[in-house]
PDB file of C-alpha atoms and ligand atoms in Angstrom:
ATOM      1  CA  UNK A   1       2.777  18.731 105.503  1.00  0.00           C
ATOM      2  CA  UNK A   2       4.621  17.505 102.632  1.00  0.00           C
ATOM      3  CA  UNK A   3       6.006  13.964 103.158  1.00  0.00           C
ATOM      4  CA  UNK A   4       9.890  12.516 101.969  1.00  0.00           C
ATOM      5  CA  UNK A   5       8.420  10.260  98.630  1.00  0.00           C
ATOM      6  CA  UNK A   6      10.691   7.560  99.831  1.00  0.00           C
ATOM      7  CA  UNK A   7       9.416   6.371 103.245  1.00  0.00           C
ATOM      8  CA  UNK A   8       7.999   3.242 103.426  1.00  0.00           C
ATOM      9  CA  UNK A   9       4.136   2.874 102.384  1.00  0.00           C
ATOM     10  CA  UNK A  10       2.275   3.556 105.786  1.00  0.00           C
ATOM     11  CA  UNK A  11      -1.315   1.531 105.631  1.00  0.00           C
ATOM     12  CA  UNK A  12      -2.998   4.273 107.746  1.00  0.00           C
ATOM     13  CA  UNK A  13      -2.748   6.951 105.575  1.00  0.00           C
ATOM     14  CA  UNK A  14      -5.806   8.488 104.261  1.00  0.00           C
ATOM     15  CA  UNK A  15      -6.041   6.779 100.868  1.00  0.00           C
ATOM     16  CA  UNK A  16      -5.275   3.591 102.495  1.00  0.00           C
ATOM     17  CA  UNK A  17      -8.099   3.536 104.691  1.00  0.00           C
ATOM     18  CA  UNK A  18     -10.616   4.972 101.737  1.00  0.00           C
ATOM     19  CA  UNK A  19      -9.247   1.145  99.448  1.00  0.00           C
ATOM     20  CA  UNK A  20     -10.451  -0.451 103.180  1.00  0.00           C
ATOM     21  CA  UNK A  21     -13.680   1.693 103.009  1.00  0.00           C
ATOM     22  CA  UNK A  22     -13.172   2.460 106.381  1.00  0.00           C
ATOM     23  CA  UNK A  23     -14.023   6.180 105.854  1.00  0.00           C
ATOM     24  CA  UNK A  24     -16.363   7.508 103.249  1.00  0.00           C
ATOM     25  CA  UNK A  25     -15.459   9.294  99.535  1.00  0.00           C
ATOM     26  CA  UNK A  26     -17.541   9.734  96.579  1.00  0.00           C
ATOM     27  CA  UNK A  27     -16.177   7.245  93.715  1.00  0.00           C
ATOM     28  CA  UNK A  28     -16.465   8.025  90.066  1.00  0.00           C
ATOM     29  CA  UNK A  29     -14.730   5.253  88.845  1.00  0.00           C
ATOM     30  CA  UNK A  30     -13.533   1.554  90.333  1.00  0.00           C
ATOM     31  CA  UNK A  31     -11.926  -1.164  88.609  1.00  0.00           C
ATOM     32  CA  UNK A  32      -9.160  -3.970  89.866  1.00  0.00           C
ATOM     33  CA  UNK A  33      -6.327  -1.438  89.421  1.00  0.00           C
ATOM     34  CA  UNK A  34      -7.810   2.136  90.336  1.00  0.00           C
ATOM     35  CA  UNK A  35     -10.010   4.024  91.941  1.00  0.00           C
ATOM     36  CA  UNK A  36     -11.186   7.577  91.261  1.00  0.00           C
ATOM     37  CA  UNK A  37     -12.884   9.833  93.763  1.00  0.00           C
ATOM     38  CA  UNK A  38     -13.825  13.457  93.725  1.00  0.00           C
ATOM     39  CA  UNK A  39     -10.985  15.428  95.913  1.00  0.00           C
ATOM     40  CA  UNK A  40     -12.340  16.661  99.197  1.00  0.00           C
ATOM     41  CA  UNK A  41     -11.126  20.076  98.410  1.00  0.00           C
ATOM     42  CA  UNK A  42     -11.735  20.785  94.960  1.00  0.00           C
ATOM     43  CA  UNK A  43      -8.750  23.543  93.109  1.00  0.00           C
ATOM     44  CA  UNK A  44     -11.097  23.239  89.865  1.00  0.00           C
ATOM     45  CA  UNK A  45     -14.654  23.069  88.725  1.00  0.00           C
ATOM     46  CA  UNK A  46     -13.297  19.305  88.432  1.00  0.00           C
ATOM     47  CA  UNK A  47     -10.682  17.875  90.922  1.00  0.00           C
ATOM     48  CA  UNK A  48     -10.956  14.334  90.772  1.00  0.00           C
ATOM     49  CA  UNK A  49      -8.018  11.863  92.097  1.00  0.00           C
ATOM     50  CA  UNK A  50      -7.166   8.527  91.302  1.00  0.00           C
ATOM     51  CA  UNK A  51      -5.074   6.068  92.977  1.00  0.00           C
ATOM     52  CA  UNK A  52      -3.923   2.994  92.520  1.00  0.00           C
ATOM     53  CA  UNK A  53      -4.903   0.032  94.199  1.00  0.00           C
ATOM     54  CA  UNK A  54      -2.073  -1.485  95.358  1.00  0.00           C
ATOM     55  CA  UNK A  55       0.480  -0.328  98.044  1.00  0.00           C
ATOM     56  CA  UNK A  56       2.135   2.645  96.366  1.00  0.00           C
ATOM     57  CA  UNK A  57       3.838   5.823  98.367  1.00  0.00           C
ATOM     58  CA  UNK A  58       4.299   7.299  95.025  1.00  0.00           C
ATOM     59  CA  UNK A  59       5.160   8.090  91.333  1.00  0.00           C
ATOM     60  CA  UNK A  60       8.697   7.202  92.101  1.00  0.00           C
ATOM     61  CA  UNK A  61       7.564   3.962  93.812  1.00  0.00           C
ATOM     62  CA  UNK A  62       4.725   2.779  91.462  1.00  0.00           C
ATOM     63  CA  UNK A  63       6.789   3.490  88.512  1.00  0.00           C
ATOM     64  CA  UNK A  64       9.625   1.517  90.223  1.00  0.00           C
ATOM     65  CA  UNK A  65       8.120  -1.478  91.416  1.00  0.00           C
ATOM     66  CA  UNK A  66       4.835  -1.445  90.344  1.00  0.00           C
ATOM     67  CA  UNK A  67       3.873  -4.345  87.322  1.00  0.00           C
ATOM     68  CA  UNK A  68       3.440  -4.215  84.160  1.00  0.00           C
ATOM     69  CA  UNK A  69      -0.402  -4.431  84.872  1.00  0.00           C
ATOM     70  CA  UNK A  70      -0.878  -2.649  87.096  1.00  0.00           C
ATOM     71  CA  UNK A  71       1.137   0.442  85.749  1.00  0.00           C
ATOM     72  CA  UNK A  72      -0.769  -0.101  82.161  1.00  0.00           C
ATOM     73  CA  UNK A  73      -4.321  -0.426  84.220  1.00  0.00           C
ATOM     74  CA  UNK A  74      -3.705   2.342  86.296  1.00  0.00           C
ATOM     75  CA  UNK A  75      -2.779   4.620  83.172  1.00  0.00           C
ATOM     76  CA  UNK A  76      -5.556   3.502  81.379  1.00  0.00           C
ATOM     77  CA  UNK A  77      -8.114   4.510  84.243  1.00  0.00           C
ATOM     78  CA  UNK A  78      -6.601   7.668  84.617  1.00  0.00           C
ATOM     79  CA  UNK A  79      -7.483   8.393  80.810  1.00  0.00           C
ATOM     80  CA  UNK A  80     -11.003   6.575  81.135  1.00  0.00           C
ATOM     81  CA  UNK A  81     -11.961   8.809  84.215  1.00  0.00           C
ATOM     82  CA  UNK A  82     -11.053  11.996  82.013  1.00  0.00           C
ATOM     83  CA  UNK A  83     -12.889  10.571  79.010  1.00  0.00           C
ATOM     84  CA  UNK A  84     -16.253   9.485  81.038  1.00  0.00           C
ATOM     85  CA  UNK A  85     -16.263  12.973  82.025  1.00  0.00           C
ATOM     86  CA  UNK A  86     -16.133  14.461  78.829  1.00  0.00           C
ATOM     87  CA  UNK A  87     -13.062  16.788  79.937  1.00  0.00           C
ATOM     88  CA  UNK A  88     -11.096  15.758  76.850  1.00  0.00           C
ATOM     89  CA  UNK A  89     -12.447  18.486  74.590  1.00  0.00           C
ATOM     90  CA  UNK A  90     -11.855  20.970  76.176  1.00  0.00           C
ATOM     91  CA  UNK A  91      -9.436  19.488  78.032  1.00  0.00           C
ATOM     92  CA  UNK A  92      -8.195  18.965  81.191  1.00  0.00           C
ATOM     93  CA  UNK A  93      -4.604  18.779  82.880  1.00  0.00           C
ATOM     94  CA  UNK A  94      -2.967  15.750  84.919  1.00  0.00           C
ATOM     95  CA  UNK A  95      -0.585  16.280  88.249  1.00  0.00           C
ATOM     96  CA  UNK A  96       0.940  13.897  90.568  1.00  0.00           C
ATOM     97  CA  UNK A  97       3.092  15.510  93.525  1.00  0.00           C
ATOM     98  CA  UNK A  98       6.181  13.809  94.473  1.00  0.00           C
ATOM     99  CA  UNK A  99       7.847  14.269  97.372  1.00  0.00           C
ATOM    100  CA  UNK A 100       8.761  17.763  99.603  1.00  0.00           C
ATOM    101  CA  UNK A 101       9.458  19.939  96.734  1.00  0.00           C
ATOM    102  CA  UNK A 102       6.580  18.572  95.231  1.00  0.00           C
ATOM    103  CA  UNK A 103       4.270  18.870  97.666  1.00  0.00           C
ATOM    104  CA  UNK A 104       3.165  15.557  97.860  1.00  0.00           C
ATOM    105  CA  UNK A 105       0.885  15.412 101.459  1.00  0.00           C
ATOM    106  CA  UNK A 106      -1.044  12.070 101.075  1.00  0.00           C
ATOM    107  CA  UNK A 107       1.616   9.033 101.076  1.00  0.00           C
ATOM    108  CA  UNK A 108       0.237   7.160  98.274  1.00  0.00           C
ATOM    109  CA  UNK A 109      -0.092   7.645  94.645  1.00  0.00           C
ATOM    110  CA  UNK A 110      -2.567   9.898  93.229  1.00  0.00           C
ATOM    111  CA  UNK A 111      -2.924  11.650  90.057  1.00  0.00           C
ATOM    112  CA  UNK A 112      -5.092  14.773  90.458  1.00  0.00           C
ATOM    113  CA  UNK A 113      -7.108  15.503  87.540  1.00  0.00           C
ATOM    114  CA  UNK A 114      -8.253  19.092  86.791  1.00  0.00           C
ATOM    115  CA  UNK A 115     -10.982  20.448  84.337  1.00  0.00           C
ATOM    116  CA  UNK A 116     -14.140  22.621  83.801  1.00  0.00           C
ATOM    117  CA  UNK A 117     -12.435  25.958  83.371  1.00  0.00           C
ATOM    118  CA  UNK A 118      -8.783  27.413  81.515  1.00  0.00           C
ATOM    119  CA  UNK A 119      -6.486  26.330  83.988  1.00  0.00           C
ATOM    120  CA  UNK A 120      -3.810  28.856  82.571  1.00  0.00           C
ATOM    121  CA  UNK A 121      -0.218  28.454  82.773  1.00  0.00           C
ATOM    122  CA  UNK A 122       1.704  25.469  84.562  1.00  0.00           C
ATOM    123  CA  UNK A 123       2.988  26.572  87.881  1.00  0.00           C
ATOM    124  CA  UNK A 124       2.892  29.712  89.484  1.00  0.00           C
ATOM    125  CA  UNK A 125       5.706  32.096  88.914  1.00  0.00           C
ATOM    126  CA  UNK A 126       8.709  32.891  91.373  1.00  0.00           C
TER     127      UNK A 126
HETATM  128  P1  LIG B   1      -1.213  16.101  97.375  1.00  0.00           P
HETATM  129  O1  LIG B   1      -0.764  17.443  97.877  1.00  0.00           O
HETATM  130  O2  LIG B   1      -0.890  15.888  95.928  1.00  0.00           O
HETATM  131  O3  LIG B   1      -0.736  14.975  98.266  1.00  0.00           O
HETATM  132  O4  LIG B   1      -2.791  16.128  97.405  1.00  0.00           O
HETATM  133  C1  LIG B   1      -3.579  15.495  98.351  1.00  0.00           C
HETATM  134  C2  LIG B   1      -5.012  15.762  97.980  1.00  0.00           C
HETATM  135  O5  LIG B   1      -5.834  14.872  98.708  1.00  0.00           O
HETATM  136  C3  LIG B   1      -5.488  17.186  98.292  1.00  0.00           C
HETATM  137  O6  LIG B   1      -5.965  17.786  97.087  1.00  0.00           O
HETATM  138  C4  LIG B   1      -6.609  16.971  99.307  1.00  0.00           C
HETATM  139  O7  LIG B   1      -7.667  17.880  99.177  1.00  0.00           O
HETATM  140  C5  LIG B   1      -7.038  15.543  99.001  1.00  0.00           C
HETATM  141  N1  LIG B   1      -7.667  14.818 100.091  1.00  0.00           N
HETATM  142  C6  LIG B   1      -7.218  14.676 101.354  1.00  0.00           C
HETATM  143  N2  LIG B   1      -8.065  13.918 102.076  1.00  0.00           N
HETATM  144  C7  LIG B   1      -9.065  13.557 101.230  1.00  0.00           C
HETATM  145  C8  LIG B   1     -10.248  12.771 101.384  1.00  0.00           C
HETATM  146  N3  LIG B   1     -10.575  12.193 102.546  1.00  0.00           N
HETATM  147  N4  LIG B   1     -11.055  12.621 100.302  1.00  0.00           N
HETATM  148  C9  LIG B   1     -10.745  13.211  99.133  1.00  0.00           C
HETATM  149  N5  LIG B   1      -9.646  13.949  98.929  1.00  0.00           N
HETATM  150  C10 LIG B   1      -8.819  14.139  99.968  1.00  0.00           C
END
């Protein structure tokens, strides 16, 4: 179900409890800002997400009230992830759901990352 993007961070949502490692996902990436796992239910050959580390509900939120540093790290690991994957030639595409109309279901920032095959146009017509 998609959530409103401007509830208050909830600490037992799903992402929350994989930052506590208190259930399991297969990391690609760590650092102090980010982490990047492979999505449970891949839409591409390559679905990985990554989410900040801090206490984010979303895009809106993070790029609200999030710092300086962690906004610059979090960017930055987004484009490392891609890069370490070799998805920038041919290329990959970024997404982050906000909200109901964006179908946002997990209640903290991730940007899904999608490669390994044409991923054709944007969004689906109609
Ligand atoms: P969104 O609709 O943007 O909120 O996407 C949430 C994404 O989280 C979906 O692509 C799910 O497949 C993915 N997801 C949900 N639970 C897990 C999990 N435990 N590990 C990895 N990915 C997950």
């Amino acid at each position: 179900m998609a959530i409103d993007a401007t509830q208050p961070y909830d600490d037992e949502n799903i992402f929350a409890k994989i930052l506590r490692d208190e259930i399991p996902n297969k990391t690609v990436y760590e650092d102090e800002h980010a982490l990047a796992f492979h999505d449970i239910n891949p839409q591409a050959p390559h679905h990985i997400l990554v989410i900040p580390k801090g206490r984010y509900v979303s895009w809106d939120d993070f790029s609200a009230n999030g710092s300086d540093g962690e906004i610059a790290g979090f960017v930055r690991a987004v484009g490392h992830v891609a890069r370490e994957a070799g998805m920038v030639e041919p290329g990959y595409r970024l997404l982050a759901n906000i909200g109901k109309d964006g179908h946002q279901e997990v209640p903290h920032l991730h940007v899904h990352i999608f490669a390994g095959k044409p991923l054709g146009p944007m969004l689906m017509r109609g």
